[in-house]
Coordinates of C-alpha atoms in Angstrom, one line a residue:
Chain A
X451 CA 13.7 46.4 17.3
X452 CA 10.0 47.1 16.8
X453 CA 7.3 44.7 18.0
X454 CA 7.1 41.3 16.3
X455 CA 4.3 40.9 13.8
X456 CA 2.1 37.8 13.9
X457 CA 3.5 36.4 10.6
X458 CA 7.0 36.4 12.1
X459 CA 5.8 34.6 15.2
X460 CA 4.1 31.9 13.1
X461 CA 7.3 31.5 11.0
X462 CA 9.3 31.2 14.3
X463 CA 7.0 28.5 15.6
X464 CA 7.0 26.8 12.3
X465 CA 10.8 26.6 12.3
X466 CA 11.1 28.6 9.1
X467 CA 13.5 31.3 10.4
X468 CA 17.3 31.4 10.1
X469 CA 19.4 31.0 13.2
X470 CA 20.4 34.6 13.4
X471 CA 16.8 35.7 13.0
X472 CA 15.8 33.4 15.8
X473 CA 18.5 34.8 18.0
X474 CA 17.3 38.4 17.4
X475 CA 13.7 37.5 18.2
X476 CA 14.7 35.7 21.3
X477 CA 16.6 38.7 22.4
X478 CA 13.6 40.9 21.8
X479 CA 11.2 38.5 23.5
X480 CA 13.4 38.6 26.6
X481 CA 12.7 42.2 27.1
X482 CA 9.3 42.7 25.6
X483 CA 6.4 41.3 27.6
X484 CA 3.8 42.4 25.0
X485 CA 5.5 40.2 22.4
X486 CA 5.8 37.4 24.9
X487 CA 2.1 37.5 25.5
X488 CA 1.4 37.6 21.8
X489 CA 3.7 34.6 21.3
X490 CA 1.7 32.6 23.8
X491 CA -1.5 33.6 22.0
X492 CA -0.1 32.6 18.6
X493 CA 1.0 29.3 20.1
X494 CA -2.6 28.6 21.2
X495 CA -4.0 29.6 17.8
X496 CA -1.5 27.5 16.0
X497 CA -2.1 24.4 18.1
X498 CA -5.9 24.9 18.0
X499 CA -5.9 25.3 14.2
X500 CA -3.8 22.2 13.8
X501 CA -6.0 20.2 16.0
X502 CA -9.1 21.3 14.1
X503 CA -7.7 20.3 10.8
X504 CA -6.5 17.0 12.1
X505 CA -9.9 16.4 13.6
X506 CA -11.5 16.5 10.1
X507 CA -9.8 13.2 9.3
X508 CA -11.3 11.1 12.2
X509 CA -14.7 12.7 12.1
X510 CA -15.2 12.4 8.4
X511 CA -13.7 9.0 8.2
X512 CA -16.3 7.6 10.4
X513 CA -19.1 9.4 8.7
X514 CA -18.2 8.5 5.1
X515 CA -18.2 4.9 4.0
X516 CA -14.9 4.0 2.2
X517 CA -15.4 2.8 -1.3
X518 CA -13.0 -0.1 -1.4
X519 CA -11.1 -2.2 1.1
X520 CA -11.5 0.3 3.9
X521 CA -15.0 -0.8 4.3
X522 CA -13.7 -3.6 6.6
X523 CA -11.5 -1.2 8.6
X524 CA -13.0 -0.2 11.9
X525 CA -13.3 3.5 12.6
X526 CA -10.8 5.0 15.0
X527 CA -11.8 4.9 18.6
X528 CA -11.3 8.6 19.2
X529 CA -10.2 11.8 17.5
X530 CA -6.4 12.1 17.3
X531 CA -4.5 14.1 19.8
X532 CA -3.2 17.5 18.8
X533 CA -0.2 16.9 16.7
X534 CA 3.2 18.3 17.3
X535 CA 4.4 21.0 14.9
X536 CA 4.4 19.3 11.5
X537 CA 8.0 19.6 10.5
X538 CA 7.7 16.8 8.0
X539 CA 4.7 15.0 6.4
X540 CA 2.2 14.6 9.2
X541 CA 1.7 11.2 10.7
X542 CA -1.8 9.9 10.3
X543 CA -3.6 6.9 11.9
X544 CA -3.2 3.7 10.0
X545 CA -6.9 3.4 9.5
X546 CA -7.3 6.5 7.4
X547 CA -8.8 5.7 4.0
X548 CA -5.9 7.3 2.2
X549 CA -3.6 4.8 3.9
X550 CA -5.2 2.1 1.9
X551 CA -3.2 0.8 -1.0
X552 CA -4.1 3.4 -3.7
X553 CA -6.3 2.2 -6.5
X554 CA -3.8 2.6 -9.3
X555 CA -5.9 3.4 -12.4
X556 CA -3.1 4.7 -14.5
X557 CA -1.7 2.6 -17.4
X558 CA 1.1 0.3 -16.4
X559 CA 3.7 -0.1 -19.1
X560 CA 5.8 -3.1 -17.9
X561 CA 9.3 -3.0 -19.3
X562 CA 11.2 -6.0 -20.6
X563 CA 13.4 -5.9 -17.5
X564 CA 10.4 -5.8 -15.3
X565 CA 8.9 -8.8 -17.1
X566 CA 12.2 -10.8 -16.7
X567 CA 12.4 -10.0 -13.0
X568 CA 8.8 -10.9 -12.4
X569 CA 9.3 -14.2 -14.3
X570 CA 12.4 -15.1 -12.2
X571 CA 10.5 -14.2 -9.1
X572 CA 7.7 -16.6 -10.0
X573 CA 10.3 -19.4 -10.7
X574 CA 11.9 -18.7 -7.3
X575 CA 8.5 -18.9 -5.6
X576 CA 7.8 -22.2 -7.3
X577 CA 11.2 -23.5 -6.3
X578 CA 10.6 -22.6 -2.7
X579 CA 7.3 -24.4 -2.7
X580 CA 9.0 -27.5 -4.1
X581 CA 11.7 -27.4 -1.5
X582 CA 9.2 -27.0 1.3
X583 CA 7.1 -29.9 0.0
X584 CA 10.3 -32.0 -0.4
X585 CA 11.4 -31.4 3.1
X586 CA 7.9 -32.3 4.4
X587 CA 8.1 -35.6 2.5
X588 CA 11.6 -36.3 3.9
X589 CA 10.4 -35.6 7.4
X590 CA 7.3 -37.7 6.9
X591 CA 9.2 -40.7 5.6
X592 CA 11.9 -40.5 8.3
X593 CA 9.2 -40.2 11.0
X594 CA 7.4 -43.2 9.6
X595 CA 10.6 -45.1 9.2
X596 CA 11.2 -44.8 13.0
X597 CA 7.8 -45.0 14.4
X598 CA 6.1 -47.7 12.4
X599 CA 8.5 -50.6 13.1
X600 CA 8.6 -49.8 16.7
X601 CA 4.8 -49.8 16.9
X602 CA 4.5 -53.0 14.9
X603 CA 7.1 -54.8 16.9
X604 CA 5.7 -53.9 20.3
X605 CA 2.0 -53.8 19.6
X606 CA 1.1 -56.2 16.8
X607 CA 3.7 -58.8 16.3
X608 CA 5.5 -59.7 19.5
X609 CA 2.6 -60.0 21.9
X610 CA 1.1 -62.6 19.6
X611 CA 3.8 -65.3 20.1
X612 CA 4.1 -64.4 23.8
X613 CA 0.4 -64.9 24.2
X614 CA 0.6 -68.2 22.3
X615 CA 3.5 -69.4 24.4
X616 CA 1.6 -68.5 27.6
X617 CA -1.4 -70.3 26.4
X618 CA 0.7 -73.3 25.5
X619 CA 2.5 -73.2 28.8
X620 CA -0.6 -73.3 30.8
X621 CA -2.2 -75.9 28.7
X622 CA 0.7 -78.4 28.5
X623 CA 3.9 -77.6 30.3
X624 CA 6.6 -79.6 28.5
X625 CA 10.3 -79.4 28.1
X626 CA 11.5 -77.8 24.8
X627 CA 15.1 -77.1 23.7
X628 CA 15.5 -73.4 23.5
X629 CA 18.7 -73.0 21.5
X630 CA 17.1 -73.0 18.0
X631 CA 14.6 -70.3 18.9
X632 CA 17.3 -68.1 20.4
X633 CA 19.5 -68.6 17.4
X634 CA 16.6 -67.8 15.0
X635 CA 15.9 -64.6 17.0
X636 CA 19.6 -63.6 16.8
X637 CA 19.7 -64.3 13.1
X638 CA 16.5 -62.2 12.5
X639 CA 17.5 -59.3 14.6
X640 CA 21.1 -58.9 13.3
X641 CA 20.3 -57.6 9.8
X642 CA 17.8 -55.2 11.2
X643 CA 20.4 -53.6 13.5
X644 CA 22.8 -53.3 10.6
X645 CA 20.2 -51.6 8.4
X646 CA 19.1 -49.3 11.1
X647 CA 22.6 -48.2 11.8
X648 CA 23.1 -47.3 8.2
X649 CA 20.0 -45.3 8.0
X650 CA 20.3 -41.5 8.6
X651 CA 19.2 -40.4 12.0
X652 CA 17.0 -37.3 11.9
X653 CA 17.9 -36.2 15.4
X654 CA 19.8 -37.4 18.5
X655 CA 16.6 -38.2 20.4
X656 CA 15.2 -40.8 18.0
X657 CA 18.6 -42.3 17.6
X658 CA 19.0 -42.7 21.4
X659 CA 15.5 -44.1 21.6
X660 CA 16.2 -46.7 18.9
X661 CA 18.3 -49.1 21.1
X662 CA 15.5 -49.0 23.6
X663 CA 13.1 -50.1 20.9
X664 CA 15.5 -52.8 19.8
X665 CA 15.9 -54.1 23.2
X666 CA 12.2 -54.6 23.8
X667 CA 11.7 -57.6 21.4
X668 CA 14.9 -59.2 22.7
X669 CA 13.6 -59.0 26.2
X670 CA 10.3 -60.5 25.1
X671 CA 12.2 -63.3 23.3
X672 CA 14.2 -64.0 26.4
X673 CA 11.0 -64.2 28.4
X674 CA 9.7 -66.7 25.9
X675 CA 12.8 -68.7 26.1
X676 CA 12.9 -68.6 29.9
X677 CA 9.3 -69.7 30.0
X678 CA 10.1 -72.5 27.7
X679 CA 13.2 -73.5 29.7
X680 CA 11.2 -73.4 32.9
X681 CA 8.7 -75.9 31.4
X682 CA 11.7 -77.9 30.2
X683 CA 12.9 -78.6 33.8
X684 CA 9.5 -79.9 35.1
X685 CA 8.4 -82.1 32.1
X686 CA 9.9 -84.0 29.2
X687 CA 9.5 -86.7 26.6
X688 CA 6.0 -85.9 25.5
X689 CA 5.9 -85.9 21.7
X690 CA 2.6 -83.9 21.5
X691 CA 4.0 -81.2 23.7
X692 CA 7.1 -81.1 21.6
X693 CA 4.9 -80.7 18.5
X694 CA 3.0 -77.8 20.1
X695 CA 6.2 -76.1 21.1
X696 CA 7.5 -76.6 17.6
X697 CA 4.4 -74.9 16.2
X698 CA 4.8 -72.0 18.6
X699 CA 8.4 -71.7 17.7
X700 CA 7.6 -71.7 14.0
X701 CA 4.9 -69.0 14.5
X702 CA 7.4 -66.9 16.5
X703 CA 10.0 -67.3 13.7
X704 CA 7.4 -66.3 11.1
X705 CA 6.5 -63.2 13.1
X706 CA 10.1 -62.2 13.5
X707 CA 10.7 -62.7 9.8
X708 CA 7.7 -60.6 9.0
X709 CA 9.0 -58.0 11.4
X710 CA 12.3 -57.9 9.7
X711 CA 10.7 -57.7 6.2
X712 CA 8.6 -54.8 7.4
X713 CA 11.6 -53.0 8.7
X714 CA 13.5 -53.5 5.4
X715 CA 10.5 -52.2 3.4
X716 CA 10.3 -49.1 5.5
X717 CA 14.0 -48.5 5.3
X718 CA 13.9 -48.9 1.5
X719 CA 10.9 -46.5 1.2
X720 CA 12.7 -43.9 3.3
X721 CA 15.9 -44.2 1.3
X722 CA 14.0 -43.9 -2.0
X723 CA 12.1 -40.9 -0.8
X724 CA 15.3 -39.2 0.4
X725 CA 16.9 -39.8 -3.0
X726 CA 13.9 -38.3 -4.8
X727 CA 13.9 -35.3 -2.5
X728 CA 17.5 -34.8 -3.1
X729 CA 16.9 -34.7 -6.8
X730 CA 14.0 -32.3 -6.4
X731 CA 16.1 -30.1 -4.1
X732 CA 18.9 -29.9 -6.8
X733 CA 16.4 -29.2 -9.5
X734 CA 14.8 -26.4 -7.4
X735 CA 18.1 -24.9 -6.4
X736 CA 19.2 -24.6 -10.1
X737 CA 16.9 -21.6 -11.0
X738 CA 17.7 -20.0 -7.7
X739 CA 21.4 -20.0 -8.5
X740 CA 20.7 -18.8 -12.0
X741 CA 18.4 -15.9 -10.9
X742 CA 20.9 -13.5 -9.3
X743 CA 23.2 -13.9 -12.4
X744 CA 20.3 -13.0 -14.6
X745 CA 19.1 -10.0 -12.6
X746 CA 22.4 -8.5 -11.6
X747 CA 23.5 -7.1 -15.0
X748 CA 20.3 -5.3 -15.7
X749 CA 20.3 -2.0 -13.8
X750 CA 17.5 0.2 -14.9
X751 CA 18.7 3.1 -17.0
X752 CA 17.7 6.6 -15.8
X753 CA 14.7 7.9 -17.7
X754 CA 15.6 10.6 -20.2
X755 CA 14.2 14.0 -19.3
X756 CA 11.0 14.8 -21.1
X757 CA 11.1 17.0 -24.2
X758 CA 9.1 20.1 -24.5
X759 CA 6.8 18.4 -26.9
X760 CA 6.2 15.7 -24.3
X761 CA 5.6 18.2 -21.6
X762 CA 3.1 20.0 -23.8
X763 CA 1.5 16.6 -24.8
X764 CA 1.6 17.2 -28.6
X765 CA 2.5 14.5 -31.0
X766 CA 3.1 16.5 -34.2
X767 CA 4.3 20.0 -34.7
X768 CA 2.5 22.0 -37.3
X769 CA 2.8 25.5 -38.8
X770 CA 0.4 28.4 -38.6
X771 CA -1.1 27.6 -42.1
X772 CA -1.8 24.0 -41.2
X773 CA -3.3 25.0 -37.9
X774 CA -5.6 27.5 -39.6
X775 CA -6.6 24.8 -42.1
X776 CA -7.4 22.3 -39.3
X777 CA -9.5 24.9 -37.5
X778 CA -11.2 26.3 -40.6
X779 CA -10.4 29.8 -39.3
X780 CA -7.4 31.9 -38.1
X781 CA -5.7 30.5 -35.0
X782 CA -6.3 32.1 -31.7
X783 CA -3.3 33.4 -29.8
X784 CA -2.5 35.1 -26.5
X785 CA -1.8 38.7 -27.2
X786 CA 1.6 39.9 -26.2
X787 CA 3.2 36.4 -26.0
X788 CA 5.3 34.7 -28.6
X789 CA 4.3 31.0 -29.0
X790 CA 7.1 28.4 -28.8
X791 CA 5.4 26.2 -31.3
X792 CA 2.1 24.7 -32.1
X793 CA 1.0 21.2 -32.8
X794 CA -1.7 18.6 -32.6
X795 CA -2.5 17.3 -29.2
X796 CA -3.1 13.7 -28.4
X797 CA -6.0 12.1 -26.6
X798 CA -7.7 15.2 -25.2
X799 CA -10.3 17.3 -26.8
X800 CA -11.9 20.5 -25.8
X801 CA -15.1 19.9 -24.0
X802 CA -17.9 20.0 -26.6
X803 CA -15.5 20.1 -29.5
X804 CA -15.9 18.0 -32.7
X805 CA -14.1 14.9 -31.7
X806 CA -13.5 14.0 -35.4
X807 CA -11.3 17.1 -35.6
X808 CA -7.8 17.2 -34.0
X809 CA -7.0 19.6 -31.2
X810 CA -4.6 22.3 -32.2
X811 CA -2.5 23.3 -29.2
X812 CA -0.5 26.5 -29.2
X813 CA 2.3 26.3 -26.6
X814 CA 3.7 29.2 -24.7
X815 CA 6.2 29.5 -21.9
X816 CA 5.8 32.1 -19.2
X817 CA 8.7 33.9 -17.5
X818 CA 8.7 31.2 -14.7
X819 CA 9.3 28.5 -17.3
X820 CA 5.8 27.0 -17.0
X821 CA 4.1 25.9 -20.1
X822 CA 0.8 27.7 -21.0
X823 CA -1.3 25.7 -23.5
X824 CA -4.1 27.1 -25.6
X825 CA -6.2 24.3 -27.1
X826 CA -8.5 25.0 -30.0
X827 CA -10.9 22.7 -31.7
X828 CA -13.5 23.2 -34.4
X829 CA -17.1 22.7 -33.2
X830 CA -20.0 21.5 -35.3
X831 CA -21.8 24.2 -37.2
X832 CA -24.8 25.5 -35.2
X833 CA -23.9 23.4 -32.1
X834 CA -25.1 24.9 -28.9
X835 CA -25.2 24.0 -25.2
X836 CA -21.5 23.6 -24.9
X837 CA -20.0 23.6 -21.4
X838 CA -18.1 26.7 -20.6
X839 CA -16.0 27.9 -17.7
X840 CA -13.5 30.6 -16.9
X841 CA -10.8 28.8 -18.8
X842 CA -12.9 26.8 -21.4
X843 CA -15.2 28.7 -23.7
X844 CA -16.3 29.0 -27.3
X845 CA -15.4 31.7 -29.7
X846 CA -16.9 31.8 -33.1
X847 CA -16.9 28.2 -34.4
X848 CA -14.1 27.1 -32.2
X849 CA -14.0 25.7 -28.6
X850 CA -11.0 27.0 -26.6
X851 CA -9.4 25.7 -23.4
X852 CA -6.6 27.4 -21.6
X853 CA -4.6 25.2 -19.3
X854 CA -1.0 24.3 -18.5
X855 CA 1.5 24.2 -15.6
X856 CA 0.5 27.6 -14.1
X857 CA -2.3 27.8 -11.6
X858 CA -5.8 29.0 -12.5
X859 CA -5.2 32.5 -11.2
X860 CA -2.3 33.0 -13.6
X861 CA -4.2 31.3 -16.4
X862 CA -7.2 33.6 -15.9
X863 CA -4.8 36.5 -16.5
X864 CA -3.9 35.1 -19.8
X865 CA -7.5 34.3 -20.6
X866 CA -8.3 38.0 -21.1
X867 CA -5.6 38.3 -23.7
X868 CA -6.7 35.5 -26.0
X869 CA -7.5 37.0 -29.4
Chain B
X4 CA 3.4 4.3 -16.3
X5 CA 7.0 4.9 -15.7
X6 CA 8.8 3.8 -12.6
X7 CA 9.2 7.5 -11.5
X8 CA 5.5 8.1 -11.9
X9 CA 4.6 5.0 -10.0
X10 CA 6.9 6.2 -7.2
X11 CA 5.2 9.6 -7.3
X12 CA 1.8 8.0 -7.0
X13 CA 2.9 5.9 -4.1
X14 CA 4.6 8.8 -2.4
X15 CA 2.0 11.5 -2.8
X16 CA -1.4 9.9 -3.5
X17 CA -2.4 9.5 0.2
X18 CA -1.3 13.0 1.0
X19 CA -3.1 14.4 -2.0
X20 CA -6.3 12.6 -1.3
X21 CA -6.2 13.8 2.4
X22 CA -5.7 17.4 1.4
X23 CA -8.4 17.2 -1.2
X24 CA -10.7 15.5 1.3
X25 CA -10.2 18.3 3.8
X26 CA -10.7 20.8 1.1
X27 CA -13.9 19.3 -0.4
X28 CA -15.4 17.2 2.4
X29 CA -16.2 14.6 -0.2
X30 CA -14.1 11.5 -0.3
X31 CA -15.2 10.2 -3.7
X32 CA -14.6 13.6 -5.2
X33 CA -11.2 13.8 -3.5
X34 CA -10.2 10.5 -5.0
X35 CA -11.4 11.5 -8.4
X36 CA -9.6 14.7 -8.4
X37 CA -6.4 13.0 -7.2
X38 CA -6.7 10.5 -10.1
X39 CA -7.2 13.4 -12.5
X40 CA -4.1 15.1 -11.1
X41 CA -2.0 12.1 -11.7
X42 CA -3.5 11.6 -15.2
X43 CA -2.2 15.1 -16.0
X44 CA 1.2 14.2 -14.5
X45 CA 1.3 11.4 -17.0
X46 CA 0.8 13.8 -19.9
X47 CA 3.3 16.3 -18.6
X48 CA 5.7 14.8 -16.0
X49 CA 6.6 17.6 -13.6
X50 CA 10.1 18.5 -12.6
X51 CA 9.3 19.5 -9.1
X52 CA 6.5 17.0 -8.4
X53 CA 5.1 17.9 -5.0
X54 CA 4.3 21.5 -5.5
X55 CA 3.2 20.7 -9.1
X56 CA 0.8 17.9 -8.0
X57 CA -0.8 20.0 -5.2
X58 CA -1.1 23.1 -7.4
X59 CA -2.8 21.1 -10.1
X60 CA -5.0 19.4 -7.6
X61 CA -6.1 22.8 -6.1
X62 CA -6.7 24.1 -9.6
X63 CA -8.9 21.2 -10.3
X64 CA -10.8 21.7 -7.0
X65 CA -11.5 25.3 -8.0
X66 CA -12.7 24.3 -11.5
X67 CA -14.6 21.4 -10.2
X68 CA -16.2 23.5 -7.4
X69 CA -18.0 25.7 -9.8
X70 CA -19.5 22.8 -11.7
X71 CA -20.3 20.8 -8.6
X72 CA -22.1 23.4 -6.6
X73 CA -25.5 21.9 -7.4
X74 CA -24.2 18.4 -7.1
X75 CA -22.6 19.2 -3.7
X76 CA -25.9 20.5 -2.4
X77 CA -27.5 17.3 -3.5
X78 CA -24.8 15.3 -1.8
X79 CA -25.2 17.2 1.4
X80 CA -28.9 16.4 1.4
X81 CA -28.3 12.8 0.8
X82 CA -25.7 12.7 3.5
X83 CA -28.1 14.4 5.9
X84 CA -30.7 11.8 5.2
X85 CA -28.2 9.0 5.7
X86 CA -27.1 10.5 9.0
X87 CA -30.6 10.7 10.3
X88 CA -31.4 7.1 9.3
X89 CA -28.3 5.7 10.9
X90 CA -28.6 5.7 14.6
X91 CA -25.1 6.7 15.5
X92 CA -23.7 6.6 19.0
X93 CA -23.5 9.9 20.8
X94 CA -19.7 10.1 20.6
X95 CA -19.8 9.4 16.9
X96 CA -22.5 12.0 16.4
X97 CA -20.5 14.6 18.3
X98 CA -17.5 13.8 16.2
X99 CA -19.4 14.2 13.0
X100 CA -20.8 17.5 14.2
X101 CA -17.4 18.8 15.1
X102 CA -16.0 17.8 11.7
X103 CA -18.9 19.5 10.0
X104 CA -18.1 22.7 12.0
X105 CA -14.5 22.5 11.0
X106 CA -15.5 22.1 7.4
X107 CA -17.8 25.1 7.7
X108 CA -15.1 27.1 9.4
X109 CA -12.6 26.2 6.6
X110 CA -15.2 27.3 4.1
X111 CA -15.3 30.7 5.6
X112 CA -11.6 31.4 4.8
X113 CA -10.6 32.9 1.6
X114 CA -9.2 30.6 -1.1
X115 CA -5.5 31.4 -0.5
X116 CA -5.6 31.2 3.3
X117 CA -7.4 27.9 3.1
X118 CA -5.0 26.4 0.6
X119 CA -2.0 27.6 2.6
X120 CA -3.4 26.0 5.7
X121 CA -4.1 22.7 4.1
X122 CA -0.7 22.5 2.4
X123 CA 1.0 23.3 5.8
X124 CA -1.0 20.5 7.3
X125 CA 0.5 18.2 4.6
X126 CA 4.0 19.1 5.8
X127 CA 4.8 21.7 3.2
X128 CA 7.4 24.2 4.2
X129 CA 7.1 27.9 3.4
X130 CA 9.1 27.7 0.3
X131 CA 6.9 24.9 -1.1
X132 CA 3.7 26.7 -0.1
X133 CA 5.0 29.8 -1.9
X134 CA 5.9 27.8 -5.0
X135 CA 2.5 26.0 -5.1
X136 CA 0.4 29.0 -4.5
X137 CA 2.4 31.6 -6.4
X138 CA 3.2 33.6 -3.3
X139 CA 6.3 35.3 -2.1
X140 CA 8.0 33.2 0.6
X141 CA 7.9 36.2 2.9
X142 CA 4.1 36.4 2.7
X143 CA 3.5 32.8 3.7
X144 CA 3.9 33.5 7.5
X145 CA 1.4 36.3 7.4
X146 CA -1.0 34.2 5.3
X147 CA -0.8 31.3 7.7
X148 CA -1.2 33.6 10.7
X149 CA -4.4 35.1 9.2
X150 CA -5.7 31.7 8.2
X151 CA -5.1 30.0 11.5
X152 CA -6.7 32.9 13.4
X153 CA -9.7 33.0 11.2
X154 CA -10.2 29.3 11.3
X155 CA -10.1 29.2 15.1
X156 CA -12.4 32.2 15.4
X157 CA -14.9 30.9 12.9
X158 CA -14.9 27.5 14.7
X159 CA -15.4 29.2 18.1
X160 CA -18.2 31.3 16.8
X161 CA -20.0 28.2 15.6
X162 CA -19.4 26.5 19.0
X163 CA -20.9 29.5 20.7
X164 CA -23.9 29.4 18.4
X165 CA -24.4 25.7 19.0
X166 CA -24.3 26.2 22.8
X167 CA -26.8 29.0 22.6
X168 CA -29.1 27.0 20.4
X169 CA -28.9 24.0 22.6

């Protein structure tokens, strides 16, 4: 085997050779130090070239201000490290300007299926928002249903009678029968316990805390009773004192009744809110259940392959006579090639051409199957100063443009044969 | 825009802009050319999109390059003024200088070598490079070998020139 050429070594390092070729080369490299040295040199060049090309990204990114959202992206801290061999699309830093969401300027023709899917998505999003708000209301109401009565019974209502009793006790210690007060307290607290037991418990912790909260007023009531009983043993028979105690008892009874009413109001509010939320949840769940059924049976059909007319971008086929009539002169053709057809092109005019005239496009196909398009358009009589290039020029009173699916080099070859 | 074309746009736009940016050194121009490439894809949806898109984009660069020579000089002048007015940190300044040298080294390659190199940097394999540039697959290795060697040598020459000047 002769020495390995540089192209083969690059192909080897790029992973482009077949397994048997690689084996042959490895066998040769095992016995040829000159090729081994050359391989090392090629490796260096390859790595250095890759590093240089990659470095253009970081350097230029920081020097050119991005046009859109990338203006807020900070520049990368340092140039990227030399990349490994790019076997697939190279990985680039996330801050590159081309990693922004691309500014899609092309027309977006939304299909009926897309519109339906988007509408269902919007309904689903609205339903989710409704569910979240509903859950928030339920939680809020449950939380208030637990916390407000507890706060009111311990902070605002109960200390008041206790303080009144203490004041009454110090002012005039008299004996008062305690049974009616105890009975009233029992009568007031019983319905509250029943209502609370029937209310839904949001979590085990508040449920466990509830008996503690219920016990607190009863303890306070017992202290009121015991205070009253203690005064009962030392003094007795004073009608004024009995009247005061009766007033205190009446106030305590009113306070307990108010407490019970407050509890019932809270329980009722929580139950009403829970009911409303349940209705909302059902209403919100209905479109969610309907959505998959509506989306499932609409798979997108595969797009039909484009026709040759679509590839060529013409909207109407015409004959040679009609083409000559549109151009006001014989149609230009590429010598030595047989046109597939000719037609009128849509939405594109030859630079400098008379835009009131249609573009006549002669369509050819080269041996590789690529479409070669020769556009022709009448220019205004006497018009000068038209732009021209290697593939766009004027000939007589017509502007011509040669383009298509082949590259410029191939097209330039055809350009010389346009007659 | 069809779903296929939208997918193409999402899949190749970034890569196309990056390649055009490395080729032209002008981000706005790279984006404009990429947009124009996709506009042409709308008119004539390609069968083999990646080589087609990059071939069209490179053709547009060549066509645009001739028209934009004067404009490019003007841009360079503006950019130079901007660079002087902005007090860049040393590291940033060095990076810009290095990037400019790489651009200059790329500009010293011939068209085919430069394009093969840029397509390879975008992850094209030899077959795709051959299809895009109209080369034989067997010639791609040699083209890349020459391109890489010339790029590195041109860059090193500039480095040496810079060191001598400083």
